[in-house]
Amino acid sequence: MAANDKQIGGDHYKAKYQCWDFAADVDLQIYLHPALKYLIRHKQQKGKQDLEKAIHYIEKEKERELCSQGSIYLDNVIKRTQEFLESCEFDEYQYEIFDNLIEYRKHAPYGAADQYLDDAIELLKEYIELCYPEKDQKQFDMFELGEN
């Protein structure tokens, strides 16, 4: 059985083109793959916490020393990116965050690419506020603690 044909725990991986396949196809930096995974799954999994984890992974990528990377044919990256986006059904924020991660991927070998990660973090913070307003989180916390 192929790895994509099974899932260990849960049933949230439904896309025809999986995040890990996309990350491998375009040689996505090691810490951007989990950031993208958390961005995709936040609505089905742990909500705000998943988006905060995405920020954490992007921050780690910023700390990582840039290594020289082999070249990837741009047409393959474009093709794979389009296939991946079609399988994700991103909203506008998710698409813009994804776009910043891809722009970082394209520019990282040449230096001065951190602005794309900074922009992705800021967009993720806005997205957290949009999807999980602080008021709603406090009400949820109070409910969980039995303080309603």
Tab-separated table of C-alpha atoms in Angstrom:
chain	number	residue	atom	x	y	z
A	1	MET	CA	0.000	0.000	0.000
A	2	ALA	CA	1.359	3.415	-0.980
A	3	ALA	CA	1.951	5.941	1.809
A	4	ASN	CA	-0.671	8.297	0.318
A	5	ASP	CA	-3.274	5.507	0.458
A	6	LYS	CA	-3.216	5.254	4.244
A	7	GLN	CA	-3.389	7.610	7.184
A	8	ILE	CA	-2.264	7.113	10.743
A	9	GLY	CA	-4.850	8.736	13.003
A	10	GLY	CA	-7.797	10.813	11.817
A	11	ASP	CA	-9.191	11.260	8.351
A	12	HIS	CA	-8.266	14.853	7.546
A	13	TYR	CA	-5.960	14.185	4.589
A	14	LYS	CA	-8.367	14.036	1.665
A	15	ALA	CA	-6.642	16.011	-1.084
A	16	LYS	CA	-5.604	14.215	-4.240
A	17	TYR	CA	-2.310	16.122	-4.193
A	18	GLN	CA	-0.928	15.925	-0.646
A	19	CYS	CA	1.097	18.622	1.093
A	20	TRP	CA	4.123	16.350	1.524
A	21	ASP	CA	4.116	15.517	-2.189
A	22	PHE	CA	4.037	19.211	-3.069
A	23	ALA	CA	6.868	19.974	-0.616
A	24	ALA	CA	9.015	17.250	-2.188
A	25	ASP	CA	8.130	18.226	-5.765
A	26	VAL	CA	9.241	21.841	-5.340
A	27	ASP	CA	11.994	21.186	-2.785
A	28	LEU	CA	10.279	23.338	-0.169
A	29	GLN	CA	12.550	24.287	2.726
A	30	ILE	CA	12.360	21.880	5.643
A	31	TYR	CA	10.456	24.156	8.035
A	32	LEU	CA	8.065	25.574	5.445
A	33	HIS	CA	6.478	22.189	4.780
A	34	PRO	CA	4.973	21.858	8.286
A	35	ALA	CA	4.020	25.556	8.210
A	36	LEU	CA	2.045	24.889	5.054
A	37	LYS	CA	0.528	21.731	6.576
A	38	TYR	CA	-0.758	23.685	9.587
A	39	LEU	CA	-2.120	26.433	7.345
A	40	ILE	CA	-4.089	23.869	5.344
A	41	ARG	CA	-5.490	21.851	8.223
A	42	HIS	CA	-6.331	24.504	10.827
A	43	LYS	CA	-10.073	24.480	10.066
A	44	GLN	CA	-10.326	20.696	10.470
A	45	GLN	CA	-7.892	20.280	13.352
A	46	LYS	CA	-6.769	22.644	16.121
A	47	GLY	CA	-7.764	26.034	14.751
A	48	LYS	CA	-5.832	28.959	16.144
A	49	GLN	CA	-3.140	26.689	17.610
A	50	ASP	CA	-2.370	25.295	14.143
A	51	LEU	CA	-1.955	28.806	12.720
A	52	GLU	CA	0.313	29.723	15.629
A	53	LYS	CA	2.364	26.602	14.880
A	54	ALA	CA	2.648	27.773	11.256
A	55	ILE	CA	4.128	31.046	12.515
A	56	HIS	CA	6.538	29.119	14.762
A	57	TYR	CA	7.830	27.037	11.842
A	58	ILE	CA	8.279	30.117	9.657
A	59	GLU	CA	10.236	31.781	12.460
A	60	LYS	CA	12.453	28.685	12.639
A	61	GLU	CA	13.054	28.858	8.884
A	62	LYS	CA	14.185	32.456	9.324
A	63	GLU	CA	16.771	31.311	11.890
A	64	ARG	CA	18.090	28.497	9.753
A	65	GLU	CA	21.329	29.146	7.967
A	66	LEU	CA	20.757	29.243	4.240
A	67	CYS	CA	22.400	26.393	2.430
A	68	SER	CA	23.197	26.155	-1.225
A	69	GLN	CA	20.417	24.365	-3.034
A	70	GLY	CA	20.232	22.560	-6.320
A	71	SER	CA	18.243	24.163	-9.089
A	72	ILE	CA	14.698	23.089	-9.895
A	73	TYR	CA	13.133	23.555	-13.274
A	74	LEU	CA	10.722	26.466	-12.953
A	75	ASP	CA	8.112	24.953	-15.255
A	76	ASN	CA	7.835	21.885	-13.009
A	77	VAL	CA	7.460	24.090	-9.936
A	78	ILE	CA	4.722	26.113	-11.633
A	79	LYS	CA	2.891	22.974	-12.763
A	80	ARG	CA	3.097	21.326	-9.341
A	81	THR	CA	2.087	24.531	-7.558
A	82	GLN	CA	-1.039	24.842	-9.707
A	83	GLU	CA	-2.002	21.207	-9.038
A	84	PHE	CA	-1.461	21.688	-5.320
A	85	LEU	CA	-3.501	24.894	-5.152
A	86	GLU	CA	-6.391	23.257	-6.993
A	87	SER	CA	-6.495	20.492	-4.385
A	88	CYS	CA	-6.423	22.822	-1.338
A	89	GLU	CA	-9.420	25.119	-1.886
A	90	PHE	CA	-7.629	28.015	-0.170
A	91	ASP	CA	-9.416	31.163	0.861
A	92	GLU	CA	-7.867	34.544	0.027
A	93	TYR	CA	-5.718	34.720	3.174
A	94	GLN	CA	-4.409	31.182	2.829
A	95	TYR	CA	-3.543	31.838	-0.800
A	96	GLU	CA	-1.634	35.033	0.069
A	97	ILE	CA	0.274	33.284	2.871
A	98	PHE	CA	1.087	30.412	0.531
A	99	ASP	CA	2.256	32.883	-2.107
A	100	ASN	CA	4.697	34.458	0.373
A	101	LEU	CA	6.115	31.031	1.240
A	102	ILE	CA	6.632	30.282	-2.452
A	103	GLU	CA	8.226	33.686	-3.083
A	104	TYR	CA	10.598	32.976	-0.194
A	105	ARG	CA	11.399	29.601	-1.784
A	106	LYS	CA	12.242	31.278	-5.081
A	107	HIS	CA	14.414	34.022	-3.569
A	108	ALA	CA	16.086	32.303	-0.581
A	109	PRO	CA	19.119	31.038	-2.505
A	110	TYR	CA	19.870	34.629	-3.526
A	111	GLY	CA	19.538	36.191	-0.057
A	112	ALA	CA	17.294	39.021	1.154
A	113	ALA	CA	14.195	36.819	1.149
A	114	ASP	CA	13.220	37.147	4.809
A	115	GLN	CA	10.627	39.816	4.026
A	116	TYR	CA	8.444	37.112	2.470
A	117	LEU	CA	8.522	35.151	5.733
A	118	ASP	CA	7.843	38.312	7.753
A	119	ASP	CA	4.858	39.027	5.510
A	120	ALA	CA	3.605	35.438	5.907
A	121	ILE	CA	3.809	35.754	9.694
A	122	GLU	CA	1.907	39.046	9.690
A	123	LEU	CA	-0.764	37.586	7.409
A	124	LEU	CA	-1.062	34.534	9.671
A	125	LYS	CA	-1.551	36.813	12.691
A	126	GLU	CA	-4.327	38.674	10.847
A	127	TYR	CA	-5.826	35.359	9.789
A	128	ILE	CA	-5.840	34.121	13.401
A	129	GLU	CA	-7.742	37.239	14.466
A	130	LEU	CA	-10.174	36.823	11.584
A	131	CYS	CA	-10.840	33.119	12.193
A	132	TYR	CA	-10.475	33.034	15.974
A	133	PRO	CA	-11.312	36.421	17.526
A	134	GLU	CA	-9.945	36.853	21.053
A	135	LYS	CA	-13.485	37.234	22.439
A	136	ASP	CA	-14.483	33.839	21.030
A	137	GLN	CA	-11.324	32.224	22.417
A	138	LYS	CA	-12.007	33.573	25.940
A	139	GLN	CA	-15.583	32.272	25.797
A	140	PHE	CA	-14.291	28.895	24.637
A	141	ASP	CA	-11.681	28.830	27.428
A	142	MET	CA	-14.326	29.691	30.035
A	143	PHE	CA	-16.627	26.983	28.699
A	144	GLU	CA	-13.811	24.437	28.821
A	145	LEU	CA	-13.096	25.395	32.446
A	146	GLY	CA	-16.774	25.163	33.400
A	147	GLU	CA	-17.011	28.887	34.139
A	148	ASN	CA	-20.099	29.634	32.035
